[in-house]
């Protein structure tokens, strides 16, 4: 019996790219879902303003950065522009009572969490088959900025960047490696891995480094300082679209194959730090390799992903030894499936997300 000849790499990549686009499009939130979520945001903002008239309720996370899938949760951040505002703990308690009185949401105030939040949820019903899950936090201005940064990256090359990121988000959920509470990586962490790969690993790069581009006018450090962090990045998207033309013409499937190969085999997890701000860094240079209090620092830094603005914060500090082992195993599995190039790309896709 003779083996079937392998599909050519070009044909497989072309098929897979088309499958990836089709797959991801089906998973985008519907306009109705987006409208319902915006109504919820407005309703909650109105209620909060009965307590804090100077407040605004803003979306961040996937609902605001262009990487949202159908039924993803809502991340909301409450900003209060007055001097003598209540503490987050007091606000969480008061808003918990207010929402319980005035809305149909299930309410869970967490006033004593490390970051105090109010959790709200709505049961599924016709027209809203998965209900709504929403967290409201306070004054998390850095999260609003990193959301804007990711949104800008998404907008530079939406066809490739959004498709890759959205696919990866589905993939890591289906493969059950997307739970910081269980020792694996947050969605935010996976998005940073993709952006890093497109800015710093691909040559020629698919994306520019928005944090290192020269500003259009001189900017003073005070202007860009937020809680001691430099949050400047080149955010003039219209100008960027005019000026930035990547000479990388790889298809989304080729990029995805290379992404899996890179994180399966090339990236040096023991010594390296992923930084979209500065490129490849070492754990040593950041002091993330030492072992001061009996192993905890090293335990926290198995996988190192530097936050783009809060640069002393390792986004993947929740990833445990076992978690990293599992994640790497999944990168290897994915890489292997794609390198066998099944006759039909759709089969590879189904297998990837099994
Ligand atoms: N965030 C952060 N630091 C982290 C984790 C999250 O600042 N360590 C902020 C980021 O602004 C991120 C947002 O919280 O965009 C939401 O994070 P996450 O839920 O992981 O990402 P989503 O894109 O919202 O993914 P999902 O659709 O799975 O909810
Ligand atoms: Mg989210």
Short mmCIF file of C-alpha atoms and ligand atoms in Angstrom, two decimals:
data_model
loop_
_atom_site.label_atom_id
_atom_site.label_comp_id
_atom_site.label_asym_id
_atom_site.label_seq_id
_atom_site.Cartn_x
_atom_site.Cartn_y
_atom_site.Cartn_z
CA UNK A 1 0.00 0.00 0.00
CA UNK A 2 1.43 3.38 -0.85
CA UNK A 3 1.06 6.40 1.37
CA UNK A 4 -0.88 9.41 0.11
CA UNK A 5 1.41 12.20 -1.09
CA UNK A 6 1.53 15.13 1.28
CA UNK A 7 -0.48 18.20 0.29
CA UNK A 8 1.86 20.96 -0.77
CA UNK A 9 2.64 23.51 1.90
CA UNK A 10 1.24 26.39 -0.16
CA UNK A 11 -2.03 24.67 -0.86
CA UNK A 12 -2.46 23.61 2.74
CA UNK A 13 -1.72 27.12 4.02
CA UNK A 14 -4.17 28.67 1.58
CA UNK A 15 -6.91 26.20 2.58
CA UNK A 16 -6.21 26.60 6.26
CA UNK A 17 -6.25 30.40 6.04
CA UNK A 18 -9.68 30.32 4.47
CA UNK A 19 -10.92 27.86 7.12
CA UNK A 20 -9.54 30.05 9.90
CA UNK A 21 -11.36 33.14 8.62
CA UNK A 22 -14.64 31.23 8.22
CA UNK A 23 -14.28 29.63 11.65
CA UNK A 24 -13.55 32.87 13.45
CA UNK A 25 -16.31 34.85 11.72
CA UNK A 26 -18.93 32.46 13.10
CA UNK A 27 -17.66 33.08 16.60
CA UNK A 28 -17.87 36.87 16.56
CA UNK A 29 -20.50 38.45 18.80
CA UNK A 30 -23.71 39.34 16.96
CA UNK A 31 -24.73 43.01 16.64
CA UNK A 32 -27.66 42.22 18.99
CA UNK A 33 -25.32 40.90 21.64
CA UNK A 34 -23.14 44.00 21.39
CA UNK A 35 -26.22 46.24 21.61
CA UNK A 36 -27.51 44.44 24.71
CA UNK A 37 -24.12 44.77 26.38
CA UNK A 38 -23.95 48.47 25.60
CA UNK A 39 -27.45 48.91 27.09
CA UNK A 40 -26.31 47.11 30.23
CA UNK A 41 -23.28 49.36 30.52
CA UNK A 42 -25.43 52.48 30.18
CA UNK A 43 -27.99 51.24 32.71
CA UNK A 44 -25.30 50.46 35.28
CA UNK A 45 -23.59 53.78 34.66
CA UNK A 46 -26.87 55.62 35.27
CA UNK A 47 -27.33 53.79 38.56
CA UNK A 48 -23.78 54.42 39.73
CA UNK A 49 -24.23 58.12 39.03
CA UNK A 50 -27.03 58.26 41.61
CA UNK A 51 -24.27 57.62 44.18
CA UNK A 52 -21.25 59.23 42.46
CA UNK A 53 -22.47 61.86 39.98
CA UNK A 54 -18.95 62.41 38.58
CA UNK A 55 -18.43 58.79 37.60
CA UNK A 56 -18.01 57.04 34.25
CA UNK A 57 -18.33 53.34 33.54
CA UNK A 58 -15.98 52.21 30.76
CA UNK A 59 -15.50 48.90 28.96
CA UNK A 60 -12.09 47.27 28.85
CA UNK A 61 -10.82 43.79 27.99
CA UNK A 62 -12.16 41.91 25.02
CA UNK A 63 -15.39 43.90 24.64
CA UNK A 64 -13.26 46.98 24.01
CA UNK A 65 -10.12 45.73 22.25
CA UNK A 66 -11.52 43.96 19.20
CA UNK A 67 -10.76 40.45 20.45
CA UNK A 68 -14.16 39.50 21.72
CA UNK A 69 -15.85 36.18 21.02
CA UNK A 70 -19.55 35.44 21.25
CA UNK A 71 -20.70 35.38 24.90
CA UNK A 72 -17.46 36.65 26.33
CA UNK A 73 -17.82 38.34 29.69
CA UNK A 74 -17.93 42.11 30.16
CA UNK A 75 -15.08 43.86 31.92
CA UNK A 76 -16.14 47.27 33.19
CA UNK A 77 -14.13 49.88 35.01
CA UNK A 78 -15.63 52.68 37.06
CA UNK A 79 -13.72 55.98 37.05
CA UNK A 80 -14.66 58.73 39.45
CA UNK A 81 -13.46 62.20 38.57
CA UNK A 82 -13.98 63.79 41.98
CA UNK A 83 -11.48 64.50 44.73
CA UNK A 84 -13.25 63.03 47.76
CA UNK A 85 -14.48 59.73 46.42
CA UNK A 86 -15.46 56.75 48.50
CA UNK A 87 -13.02 53.85 48.93
CA UNK A 88 -13.34 50.94 46.50
CA UNK A 89 -14.49 48.72 49.35
CA UNK A 90 -17.25 51.13 50.39
CA UNK A 91 -18.32 51.55 46.76
CA UNK A 92 -18.47 47.81 46.17
CA UNK A 93 -20.80 47.40 49.15
CA UNK A 94 -23.02 50.32 48.23
CA UNK A 95 -23.25 49.40 44.56
CA UNK A 96 -23.94 45.78 45.48
CA UNK A 97 -27.01 46.91 47.46
CA UNK A 98 -28.08 49.38 44.80
CA UNK A 99 -27.87 46.87 41.92
CA UNK A 100 -29.66 44.21 43.97
CA UNK A 101 -32.52 46.67 44.58
CA UNK A 102 -32.75 48.17 41.12
CA UNK A 103 -31.86 45.42 38.63
CA UNK A 104 -32.59 41.79 37.84
CA UNK A 105 -28.92 40.79 37.95
CA UNK A 106 -27.52 38.30 40.42
CA UNK A 107 -25.05 40.33 42.44
CA UNK A 108 -21.89 39.27 44.21
CA UNK A 109 -19.91 42.07 45.83
CA UNK A 110 -16.28 41.18 46.63
CA UNK A 111 -15.27 44.19 48.76
CA UNK A 112 -12.24 42.50 50.33
CA UNK A 113 -10.67 40.94 47.23
CA UNK A 114 -7.15 42.10 46.30
CA UNK A 115 -8.89 44.20 43.67
CA UNK A 116 -12.40 44.91 44.99
CA UNK A 117 -15.07 44.21 42.37
CA UNK A 118 -18.80 43.71 41.99
CA UNK A 119 -19.78 40.65 39.97
CA UNK A 120 -23.08 40.70 38.12
CA UNK A 121 -24.74 37.98 36.11
CA UNK A 122 -27.93 37.46 34.20
CA UNK A 123 -29.41 34.03 33.51
CA UNK A 124 -29.82 32.88 29.92
CA UNK A 125 -33.13 33.67 28.24
CA UNK A 126 -34.44 33.74 24.65
CA UNK A 127 -32.46 36.36 22.75
CA UNK A 128 -29.63 36.01 25.28
CA UNK A 129 -28.88 32.29 25.20
CA UNK A 130 -25.78 32.49 27.38
CA UNK A 131 -26.80 35.20 29.80
CA UNK A 132 -24.35 37.90 30.78
CA UNK A 133 -21.39 37.88 33.12
CA UNK A 134 -19.87 41.17 34.12
CA UNK A 135 -17.23 42.41 36.57
CA UNK A 136 -17.05 46.02 37.68
CA UNK A 137 -13.76 47.27 39.10
CA UNK A 138 -12.61 50.74 40.11
CA UNK A 139 -9.94 53.14 38.90
CA UNK A 140 -8.09 50.51 36.90
CA UNK A 141 -6.69 53.06 34.47
CA UNK A 142 -3.76 50.90 33.42
CA UNK A 143 -6.16 48.24 32.18
CA UNK A 144 -7.95 50.87 30.08
CA UNK A 145 -4.60 51.85 28.54
CA UNK A 146 -3.44 48.31 27.81
CA UNK A 147 -6.86 47.64 26.26
CA UNK A 148 -6.31 50.64 23.97
CA UNK A 149 -2.83 49.37 23.07
CA UNK A 150 -4.17 45.95 22.07
CA UNK A 151 -6.99 47.60 20.13
CA UNK A 152 -4.45 49.63 18.13
CA UNK A 153 -2.45 46.50 17.35
CA UNK A 154 -5.66 44.79 16.23
CA UNK A 155 -6.55 47.69 13.94
CA UNK A 156 -3.23 47.83 12.10
CA UNK A 157 -3.78 44.50 10.39
CA UNK A 158 -7.20 43.22 11.47
CA UNK A 159 -7.36 40.37 8.97
CA UNK A 160 -4.26 38.64 10.27
CA UNK A 161 -3.99 39.89 13.86
CA UNK A 162 -7.63 39.47 14.88
CA UNK A 163 -7.94 36.12 13.15
CA UNK A 164 -4.86 34.76 14.89
CA UNK A 165 -5.81 36.11 18.30
CA UNK A 166 -9.44 35.01 18.12
CA UNK A 167 -8.47 31.56 16.95
CA UNK A 168 -5.94 31.25 19.74
CA UNK A 169 -8.50 32.32 22.31
CA UNK A 170 -10.91 29.61 21.16
CA UNK A 171 -8.13 27.07 20.96
CA UNK A 172 -6.82 27.70 24.48
CA UNK A 173 -10.34 27.54 25.93
CA UNK A 174 -11.13 24.28 24.11
CA UNK A 175 -7.80 22.78 25.18
CA UNK A 176 -8.47 23.93 28.76
CA UNK A 177 -5.27 25.90 29.20
CA UNK A 178 -6.91 29.27 29.87
CA UNK A 179 -7.42 29.32 33.67
CA UNK A 180 -5.03 31.41 35.76
CA UNK A 181 -6.79 29.99 38.83
CA UNK A 182 -5.73 26.51 37.79
CA UNK A 183 -2.14 27.38 36.91
CA UNK A 184 -2.47 28.16 33.21
CA UNK A 185 -2.59 31.45 31.30
CA UNK A 186 -5.18 34.26 31.03
CA UNK A 187 -6.55 35.35 27.66
CA UNK A 188 -4.62 38.58 28.11
CA UNK A 189 -1.40 36.54 28.39
CA UNK A 190 -2.10 34.66 25.15
CA UNK A 191 -2.82 37.92 23.33
CA UNK A 192 0.55 39.30 24.46
CA UNK A 193 2.28 36.14 23.20
CA UNK A 194 0.74 36.69 19.75
CA UNK A 195 1.63 40.40 19.60
CA UNK A 196 5.19 39.68 20.73
CA UNK A 197 5.51 37.05 18.01
CA UNK A 198 4.25 39.43 15.32
CA UNK A 199 6.39 42.39 16.45
CA UNK A 200 9.63 40.74 17.51
CA UNK A 201 9.90 37.19 16.19
CA UNK A 202 8.66 37.47 12.63
CA UNK A 203 11.19 38.89 10.26
CA UNK A 204 10.11 41.03 8.50
CA UNK A 205 7.74 41.98 11.32
CA UNK A 206 4.00 41.94 10.79
CA UNK A 207 3.45 44.75 13.32
CA UNK A 208 5.52 47.77 14.36
CA UNK A 209 6.46 48.31 18.00
CA UNK A 210 3.96 51.01 18.96
CA UNK A 211 5.76 51.78 22.22
CA UNK A 212 9.07 52.52 20.46
CA UNK A 213 7.92 54.56 17.48
CA UNK A 214 8.99 58.20 17.48
CA UNK A 215 6.16 60.48 18.69
CA UNK A 216 4.81 63.14 16.33
CA UNK A 217 5.65 65.90 18.80
CA UNK A 218 7.91 66.04 21.84
CA UNK A 219 6.22 64.42 24.83
CA UNK A 220 7.18 65.17 28.42
CA UNK A 221 7.43 62.28 30.90
CA UNK A 222 4.70 63.84 33.06
CA UNK A 223 2.18 63.67 30.23
CA UNK A 224 2.55 59.95 29.83
CA UNK A 225 2.95 58.95 33.45
CA UNK A 226 0.17 56.88 35.00
CA UNK A 227 0.75 55.64 38.56
CA UNK A 228 4.50 55.74 37.93
CA UNK A 229 4.32 53.90 34.61
CA UNK A 230 5.03 55.24 31.15
CA UNK A 231 1.88 54.54 29.16
CA UNK A 232 2.88 56.29 25.94
CA UNK A 233 2.43 54.53 22.62
CA UNK A 234 1.84 55.62 19.04
CA UNK A 235 -1.94 55.64 18.83
CA UNK A 236 -2.73 57.61 15.69
CA UNK A 237 -4.26 54.72 13.83
CA UNK A 238 -5.15 56.60 10.68
CA UNK A 239 -1.61 57.79 10.27
CA UNK A 240 -0.25 54.35 11.05
CA UNK A 241 -2.39 52.76 8.40
CA UNK A 242 -1.00 55.26 5.92
CA UNK A 243 2.61 54.88 6.98
CA UNK A 244 3.03 51.32 8.16
CA UNK A 245 3.10 48.76 5.42
CA UNK A 246 4.51 45.44 6.58
CA UNK A 247 6.66 43.72 4.01
CA UNK A 248 5.69 40.43 5.59
CA UNK A 249 3.15 38.82 3.27
CA UNK A 250 2.71 35.47 5.03
CA UNK A 251 -0.83 34.18 5.29
CA UNK A 252 -2.58 33.82 8.63
CA UNK A 253 -2.14 30.04 8.46
CA UNK A 254 1.60 30.32 7.87
CA UNK A 255 1.87 32.72 10.79
CA UNK A 256 -0.13 30.40 13.02
CA UNK A 257 2.01 27.39 12.15
CA UNK A 258 5.11 29.37 12.87
CA UNK A 259 3.62 30.70 16.12
CA UNK A 260 3.04 27.19 17.44
CA UNK A 261 6.46 26.05 16.27
CA UNK A 262 8.16 29.01 17.97
CA UNK A 263 6.50 28.53 21.37
CA UNK A 264 6.80 24.74 21.13
CA UNK A 265 10.46 24.56 20.27
CA UNK A 266 12.31 27.83 20.07
CA UNK A 267 11.42 30.06 22.97
CA UNK A 268 13.73 29.50 25.96
CA UNK A 269 11.26 29.35 28.84
CA UNK A 270 13.96 28.90 31.47
CA UNK A 271 15.82 32.12 30.79
CA UNK A 272 13.69 34.40 28.62
CA UNK A 273 11.04 37.03 29.13
CA UNK A 274 8.48 38.02 26.50
CA UNK A 275 8.29 41.82 26.32
CA UNK A 276 6.28 43.54 23.61
CA UNK A 277 7.80 46.82 24.79
CA UNK A 278 11.46 45.82 24.60
CA UNK A 279 11.69 42.53 22.69
CA UNK A 280 13.44 39.51 24.12
CA UNK A 281 14.65 40.03 27.71
CA UNK A 282 16.26 37.71 30.21
CA UNK A 283 14.80 36.75 33.56
CA UNK A 284 18.17 37.66 35.02
CA UNK A 285 18.07 41.25 33.73
CA UNK A 286 14.67 41.72 35.36
CA UNK A 287 15.56 39.97 38.60
CA UNK A 288 12.87 37.40 37.89
CA UNK A 289 15.19 34.44 38.19
CA UNK A 290 16.30 34.66 41.79
CA UNK A 291 15.03 32.68 44.65
CA UNK A 292 14.90 34.93 47.72
CA UNK A 293 12.16 33.40 49.84
CA UNK A 294 12.41 29.69 49.36
CA UNK A 295 11.47 29.30 45.76
CA UNK A 296 8.39 31.48 45.56
CA UNK A 297 9.91 34.01 43.15
CA UNK A 298 11.02 31.27 40.81
CA UNK A 299 7.71 29.47 41.22
CA UNK A 300 5.93 32.68 40.21
CA UNK A 301 8.17 33.17 37.18
CA UNK A 302 8.08 29.86 35.34
CA UNK A 303 6.65 31.66 32.34
CA UNK A 304 7.53 35.34 32.03
CA UNK A 305 5.44 37.84 30.10
CA UNK A 306 6.15 41.47 30.93
CA UNK A 307 3.10 43.70 31.12
CA UNK A 308 3.45 46.41 28.43
CA UNK A 309 3.15 49.28 30.95
CA UNK A 310 3.48 47.77 34.41
CA UNK A 311 6.89 46.45 33.53
CA UNK A 312 7.67 44.94 36.92
CA UNK A 313 4.53 42.84 36.67
CA UNK A 314 4.69 39.33 35.23
CA UNK A 315 1.33 38.75 33.53
CA UNK A 316 1.88 35.00 33.66
CA UNK A 317 2.91 34.76 37.31
CA UNK A 318 -0.02 32.38 37.98
CA UNK A 319 1.37 29.76 35.60
CA UNK A 320 2.66 26.83 37.65
CA UNK A 321 5.25 24.25 36.73
CA UNK A 322 2.55 21.78 35.73
CA UNK A 323 0.59 24.52 33.97
CA UNK A 324 3.59 25.44 31.84
CA UNK A 325 4.28 21.79 31.07
CA UNK A 326 0.69 21.42 29.84
CA UNK A 327 0.78 24.64 27.81
CA UNK A 328 4.03 23.66 26.10
CA UNK A 329 2.62 20.21 25.43
CA UNK A 330 -0.34 21.87 23.72
CA UNK A 331 1.91 24.09 21.59
CA UNK A 332 3.78 20.95 20.51
CA UNK A 333 0.57 19.06 19.77
CA UNK A 334 -0.77 21.94 17.67
CA UNK A 335 2.51 22.32 15.83
CA UNK A 336 2.59 18.62 15.03
CA UNK A 337 -1.01 18.50 13.75
CA UNK A 338 -0.34 21.39 11.39
CA UNK A 339 2.97 19.99 10.14
CA UNK A 340 1.32 16.72 9.04
CA UNK A 341 -0.88 18.77 6.65
CA UNK A 342 -3.99 16.60 6.42
CA UNK A 343 -5.68 16.45 3.01
CA UNK A 344 -8.41 18.81 4.20
CA UNK A 345 -7.48 21.83 6.29
CA UNK A 346 -10.83 21.73 8.06
CA UNK A 347 -9.85 18.37 9.53
CA UNK A 348 -6.70 19.89 10.98
CA UNK A 349 -8.73 22.72 12.47
CA UNK A 350 -11.21 20.33 14.08
CA UNK A 351 -8.37 18.25 15.46
CA UNK A 352 -6.61 21.34 16.85
CA UNK A 353 -9.69 22.38 18.81
CA UNK A 354 -10.82 18.91 19.86
N1 LIG B 1 -5.72 42.50 32.55
C1 LIG B 1 -4.58 43.06 33.07
N2 LIG B 1 -3.64 42.26 33.66
C2 LIG B 1 -3.83 40.92 33.74
C3 LIG B 1 -4.98 40.33 33.21
C4 LIG B 1 -5.92 41.15 32.61
O1 LIG B 1 -4.40 44.27 32.97
N3 LIG B 1 -2.90 40.16 34.33
C5 LIG B 1 -6.72 43.39 31.93
C6 LIG B 1 -6.38 43.71 30.49
O2 LIG B 1 -6.80 45.04 30.22
C7 LIG B 1 -7.24 42.76 29.72
C8 LIG B 1 -8.46 42.65 30.60
O3 LIG B 1 -7.97 42.75 31.92
O4 LIG B 1 -7.56 43.27 28.43
C9 LIG B 1 -9.25 41.39 30.46
O5 LIG B 1 -8.42 40.27 30.62
P1 LIG B 1 -8.86 38.84 30.13
O6 LIG B 1 -10.22 38.51 30.65
O7 LIG B 1 -7.73 37.91 30.40
O8 LIG B 1 -8.91 39.04 28.55
P2 LIG B 1 -10.14 39.19 27.58
O9 LIG B 1 -9.55 39.69 26.29
O10 LIG B 1 -11.23 39.99 28.19
O11 LIG B 1 -10.54 37.68 27.36
P3 LIG B 1 -11.94 36.91 27.50
O12 LIG B 1 -12.69 37.23 26.25
O13 LIG B 1 -11.50 35.48 27.59
O14 LIG B 1 -12.60 37.44 28.74
MG1 LIG B 2 -12.70 39.43 29.63
#
